[in-house]
Amino acid sequence: MTEPLRFSIDGELLEAGQAFLPLPDDGLFRGDGVFEVARVYGGRTFALDLHLDRMELSAAAIDLHLDRPVLEAEADRLVSAGPDDCLIRLVVTRSGRRILTLEELPAHTPTITLASVTYSPTGILTGVKSLSYGANMHATRIARKSGAGEALLVRPDGIVLEPPTSSIFWTTREGQLRTPSLEAGVLDSITRRKIVERMDVEEGEYPLAALMEAEESFLASTTREAHPVSRVDSRDLPQVNGEQTKAASRAFAEALREDLDPGGS
């Protein structure tokens, strides 16, 4: 996580170093709350409505009150006071705190390597973007200790899920683009959704062995967009930043244009 540039706590705009969270707050003590991270392009937040839709669903799933109009107004106010290109993080805690931050974009390497890490989804939180992200973050640390850039979460039965903060796509030897289905236990990623809507993507539950035969692969997320994968475990992929990855980048660029400039001006 990068250093926040500006904060808004319960509607009050603050500079970095001025923000304090009154305690006790179960968002901090127990990871009890929900969050979203969206990207700001040229001073405009991409797909904020979809992020807030998902945040409402996450909040409802854990019986957490979320005042969407207030949160949306605070997000617009904070973005208007910040840099043109950054991330906005929206957090609502069990104590009712609304914490919004503007953050610098993280630096990503041109390609990414993955190491599979066994992970058991908590069924009660499947599909919920909650503050309980400790297991996801530790999976990344495990992967990096093995020399990889990121983890690939795999269920105990061998079914591929996703990296801790992104979705995964890959191409079969026959050229079919695949991604794990939501029913497999992955998050309904906004970036994933935009790519699936615009490309011929097969969704399902696939074993790690199937991914290990992929021709090419990429990760999709708010910060990565379409990020080429070069290796999974000990296998180097035959194609890196191949045709399907480039097509996904074009598909996401189209989604950006439609959202940020709907009139085409």
Coordinates of C-alpha atoms in Angstrom, one line a residue:
M1 CA 0.0 0.0 0.0
T2 CA 1.4 3.4 -1.0
E3 CA 1.5 6.5 1.3
P4 CA -1.8 8.3 1.3
L5 CA -1.8 11.8 -0.2
R6 CA -5.0 13.1 1.3
F7 CA -7.7 11.9 3.7
S8 CA -11.3 12.4 4.4
I9 CA -12.6 11.1 7.7
D10 CA -16.4 11.4 8.2
G11 CA -16.4 14.2 5.6
E12 CA -13.5 16.3 7.0
L13 CA -10.7 16.8 4.5
L14 CA -7.2 16.3 6.0
E15 CA -3.6 16.3 4.8
A16 CA -1.4 13.3 5.3
G17 CA -0.2 13.3 8.9
Q18 CA -3.4 15.0 10.2
A19 CA -5.7 12.0 10.2
F20 CA -6.5 10.1 13.4
L21 CA -9.0 7.3 14.0
P22 CA -10.8 7.5 17.3
L23 CA -10.7 4.2 19.2
P24 CA -12.2 1.8 19.9
D25 CA -13.2 0.8 16.3
D26 CA -13.9 -2.7 15.3
G27 CA -12.7 -1.9 11.8
L28 CA -9.2 -1.8 13.2
F29 CA -9.6 -4.2 16.1
R30 CA -11.4 -6.9 14.2
G31 CA -11.2 -6.1 10.5
D32 CA -14.9 -5.6 10.6
G33 CA -15.9 -3.3 7.7
V34 CA -15.9 -3.0 3.9
F35 CA -13.8 -1.2 1.4
E36 CA -13.3 -0.4 -2.3
V37 CA -10.4 0.9 -4.3
A38 CA -11.0 2.8 -7.6
R39 CA -8.7 4.5 -10.0
V40 CA -8.8 8.2 -10.9
Y41 CA -7.9 9.1 -14.5
G42 CA -7.5 12.7 -15.3
G43 CA -9.4 13.8 -12.2
R44 CA -12.4 11.4 -12.9
T45 CA -13.1 8.2 -11.0
F46 CA -13.5 5.2 -13.2
A47 CA -16.7 3.1 -12.6
L48 CA -17.4 4.7 -9.2
D49 CA -21.0 3.6 -9.5
L50 CA -20.0 -0.1 -9.9
H51 CA -17.6 0.1 -7.0
L52 CA -20.3 1.6 -4.8
D53 CA -22.8 -1.1 -6.0
R54 CA -20.3 -3.8 -4.9
M55 CA -19.6 -1.9 -1.6
E56 CA -23.4 -1.8 -0.9
L57 CA -23.6 -5.6 -1.5
S58 CA -20.6 -6.2 0.7
A59 CA -22.0 -4.1 3.5
A60 CA -25.4 -5.8 3.3
A61 CA -23.7 -9.2 3.5
I62 CA -22.3 -8.4 6.9
D63 CA -25.2 -6.3 8.2
L64 CA -23.3 -3.0 8.0
H65 CA -25.0 0.3 7.4
L66 CA -23.6 2.2 4.5
D67 CA -24.9 5.7 3.5
R68 CA -24.1 5.6 -0.3
P69 CA -25.1 9.2 -1.2
V70 CA -22.9 10.7 1.6
L71 CA -20.0 8.4 0.6
E72 CA -20.3 9.3 -3.0
A73 CA -20.4 13.0 -2.2
E74 CA -17.3 12.7 0.0
A75 CA -15.5 10.8 -2.7
D76 CA -16.3 13.4 -5.4
R77 CA -15.1 16.2 -3.0
L78 CA -11.9 14.4 -2.2
V79 CA -11.0 13.6 -5.8
S80 CA -11.7 17.2 -6.8
A81 CA -9.1 18.3 -4.3
G82 CA -6.4 15.8 -5.3
P83 CA -4.1 14.9 -8.2
D84 CA -5.5 13.9 -11.6
D85 CA -4.1 10.4 -11.6
C86 CA -4.2 8.3 -8.4
L87 CA -6.2 5.8 -6.4
I88 CA -9.1 6.4 -4.1
R89 CA -9.8 4.1 -1.2
L90 CA -13.2 4.1 0.5
V91 CA -13.6 2.4 3.9
V92 CA -16.6 2.0 6.2
T93 CA -16.0 0.5 9.6
R94 CA -18.3 -1.2 12.0
S95 CA -18.2 1.9 14.2
G96 CA -19.6 3.9 11.3
R97 CA -16.4 5.7 10.3
R98 CA -16.1 6.8 6.7
I99 CA -12.4 6.9 5.8
L100 CA -11.4 7.9 2.3
T101 CA -7.8 8.3 1.1
L102 CA -6.1 9.3 -2.1
E103 CA -3.0 7.2 -2.8
E104 CA -0.3 7.2 -5.4
L105 CA -0.5 4.5 -8.1
P106 CA 1.7 1.5 -7.2
A107 CA 4.7 0.7 -9.5
H108 CA 4.3 -2.6 -11.3
T109 CA 7.0 -4.5 -13.1
P110 CA 6.4 -5.0 -16.9
T111 CA 5.5 -8.7 -16.2
I112 CA 4.6 -10.7 -13.1
T113 CA 5.5 -14.1 -11.9
L114 CA 3.2 -16.2 -9.7
A115 CA 3.5 -18.9 -7.1
S116 CA 0.5 -21.0 -6.2
V117 CA -0.5 -20.9 -2.5
T118 CA -3.2 -23.2 -1.0
Y119 CA -6.1 -21.1 0.3
S120 CA -9.5 -22.0 1.8
P121 CA -12.2 -19.4 1.1
T122 CA -14.3 -18.4 4.1
G123 CA -17.7 -19.2 2.7
I124 CA -19.5 -16.6 4.8
L125 CA -17.3 -13.8 3.2
T126 CA -17.0 -15.2 -0.3
G127 CA -17.6 -12.3 -2.7
V128 CA -17.4 -9.7 0.1
K129 CA -14.7 -7.0 -0.1
S130 CA -14.2 -6.8 3.7
L131 CA -11.4 -5.4 5.7
S132 CA -10.4 -8.9 6.8
Y133 CA -7.6 -9.2 4.2
G134 CA -4.9 -10.7 6.4
A135 CA -4.9 -14.1 4.7
N136 CA -4.6 -12.4 1.3
M137 CA -1.7 -10.3 2.3
H138 CA 0.1 -13.2 3.9
A139 CA -0.3 -15.2 0.7
T140 CA 1.6 -12.5 -1.1
R141 CA 4.4 -12.7 1.4
I142 CA 4.6 -16.5 1.1
A143 CA 4.8 -16.1 -2.7
R144 CA 7.6 -13.5 -2.5
K145 CA 9.6 -15.6 -0.1
S146 CA 9.6 -18.3 -2.9
G147 CA 10.9 -15.7 -5.4
A148 CA 7.7 -14.9 -7.2
G149 CA 6.1 -11.5 -7.6
E150 CA 2.6 -12.5 -6.4
A151 CA 0.6 -15.3 -5.1
L152 CA -2.0 -17.4 -7.0
L153 CA -4.7 -18.6 -4.6
V154 CA -5.7 -22.2 -5.2
R155 CA -8.4 -24.1 -3.3
P156 CA -7.4 -27.2 -1.3
D157 CA -9.1 -29.3 -4.0
G158 CA -6.7 -27.8 -6.6
I159 CA -9.1 -25.3 -8.2
V160 CA -7.6 -22.0 -9.3
L161 CA -9.1 -18.9 -7.7
E162 CA -7.3 -15.6 -8.1
P163 CA -4.3 -13.6 -6.9
P164 CA -4.9 -11.8 -3.6
T165 CA -5.8 -8.4 -5.2
S166 CA -6.5 -9.2 -8.8
S167 CA -8.2 -11.7 -11.2
I168 CA -6.4 -14.1 -13.5
F169 CA -7.1 -15.0 -17.2
W170 CA -5.2 -17.4 -19.4
T171 CA -5.4 -18.9 -22.9
T172 CA -5.5 -22.6 -23.7
R173 CA -3.5 -24.2 -26.4
E174 CA -6.6 -24.0 -28.6
G175 CA -6.7 -20.2 -28.1
Q176 CA -9.7 -20.1 -25.7
L177 CA -9.5 -17.4 -23.0
R178 CA -10.5 -18.6 -19.6
T179 CA -11.0 -17.2 -16.1
P180 CA -12.4 -18.7 -12.9
S181 CA -16.1 -18.2 -12.5
L182 CA -17.6 -16.3 -9.6
E183 CA -19.1 -19.6 -8.4
A184 CA -15.6 -20.9 -7.8
G185 CA -15.2 -18.4 -5.0
V186 CA -13.6 -15.3 -6.6
L187 CA -14.4 -11.6 -6.2
D188 CA -16.6 -10.0 -8.8
S189 CA -13.8 -7.7 -9.9
I190 CA -14.8 -4.6 -11.9
T191 CA -11.9 -4.9 -14.2
R192 CA -12.6 -8.6 -14.7
R193 CA -16.2 -7.8 -15.5
K194 CA -15.3 -5.1 -18.1
I195 CA -13.0 -7.6 -19.9
V196 CA -15.5 -10.5 -19.8
E197 CA -18.2 -8.2 -21.3
R198 CA -16.0 -7.4 -24.3
M199 CA -14.2 -10.6 -25.0
D200 CA -15.0 -14.3 -25.6
V201 CA -14.2 -15.6 -22.2
E202 CA -15.0 -19.1 -20.9
E203 CA -15.8 -19.1 -17.1
G204 CA -15.6 -22.2 -14.9
E205 CA -13.8 -24.1 -12.2
Y206 CA -10.4 -25.1 -13.5
P207 CA -7.6 -27.1 -11.8
L208 CA -4.1 -25.7 -11.5
A209 CA -2.9 -28.4 -13.9
A210 CA -5.0 -26.7 -16.7
L211 CA -3.4 -23.3 -16.0
M212 CA 0.0 -24.9 -16.1
E213 CA -0.7 -25.7 -19.8
A214 CA -1.6 -22.1 -20.7
E215 CA -0.1 -20.4 -23.7
E216 CA -0.3 -16.9 -22.1
S217 CA -1.9 -15.4 -19.0
F218 CA -2.5 -12.0 -17.5
L219 CA -3.8 -10.4 -14.3
A220 CA -6.6 -7.9 -14.2
S221 CA -7.2 -5.3 -11.5
T222 CA -7.8 -1.6 -10.8
T223 CA -4.1 -0.8 -10.7
R224 CA -2.8 -3.5 -13.1
E225 CA -5.4 -3.2 -15.8
A226 CA -4.2 -6.2 -18.0
H227 CA -0.8 -7.2 -16.6
P228 CA 1.2 -10.0 -18.4
V229 CA 2.2 -13.1 -16.5
S230 CA 5.6 -14.6 -17.4
R231 CA 5.8 -17.6 -15.1
V232 CA 3.5 -19.7 -12.9
D233 CA 5.4 -21.8 -10.3
S234 CA 8.3 -23.3 -12.2
R235 CA 6.8 -23.0 -15.7
D236 CA 7.7 -20.1 -18.0
L237 CA 4.7 -19.3 -20.2
P238 CA 5.3 -19.7 -24.0
Q239 CA 3.9 -16.3 -24.8
V240 CA 4.2 -13.2 -22.6
N241 CA 2.1 -10.2 -23.5
G242 CA 0.6 -12.2 -26.3
E243 CA -2.4 -11.4 -28.5
Q244 CA -5.1 -12.1 -25.9
T245 CA -3.3 -10.0 -23.3
K246 CA -3.1 -7.1 -25.8
A247 CA -6.7 -7.6 -26.8
A248 CA -7.7 -7.4 -23.1
S249 CA -5.8 -4.2 -22.8
R250 CA -7.7 -2.8 -25.8
A251 CA -11.0 -4.0 -24.3
F252 CA -10.3 -2.3 -21.0
A253 CA -9.2 0.9 -22.8
E254 CA -12.6 0.8 -24.6
A255 CA -14.4 0.5 -21.2
L256 CA -12.4 3.4 -19.9
R257 CA -13.4 5.6 -22.9
E258 CA -17.1 4.7 -22.5
D259 CA -17.1 5.4 -18.8
L260 CA -15.0 8.6 -18.7
D261 CA -16.1 10.1 -22.0
P262 CA -19.6 8.7 -22.7
G263 CA -20.3 11.4 -25.3
G264 CA -17.2 10.7 -27.2
S265 CA -16.1 14.3 -27.1

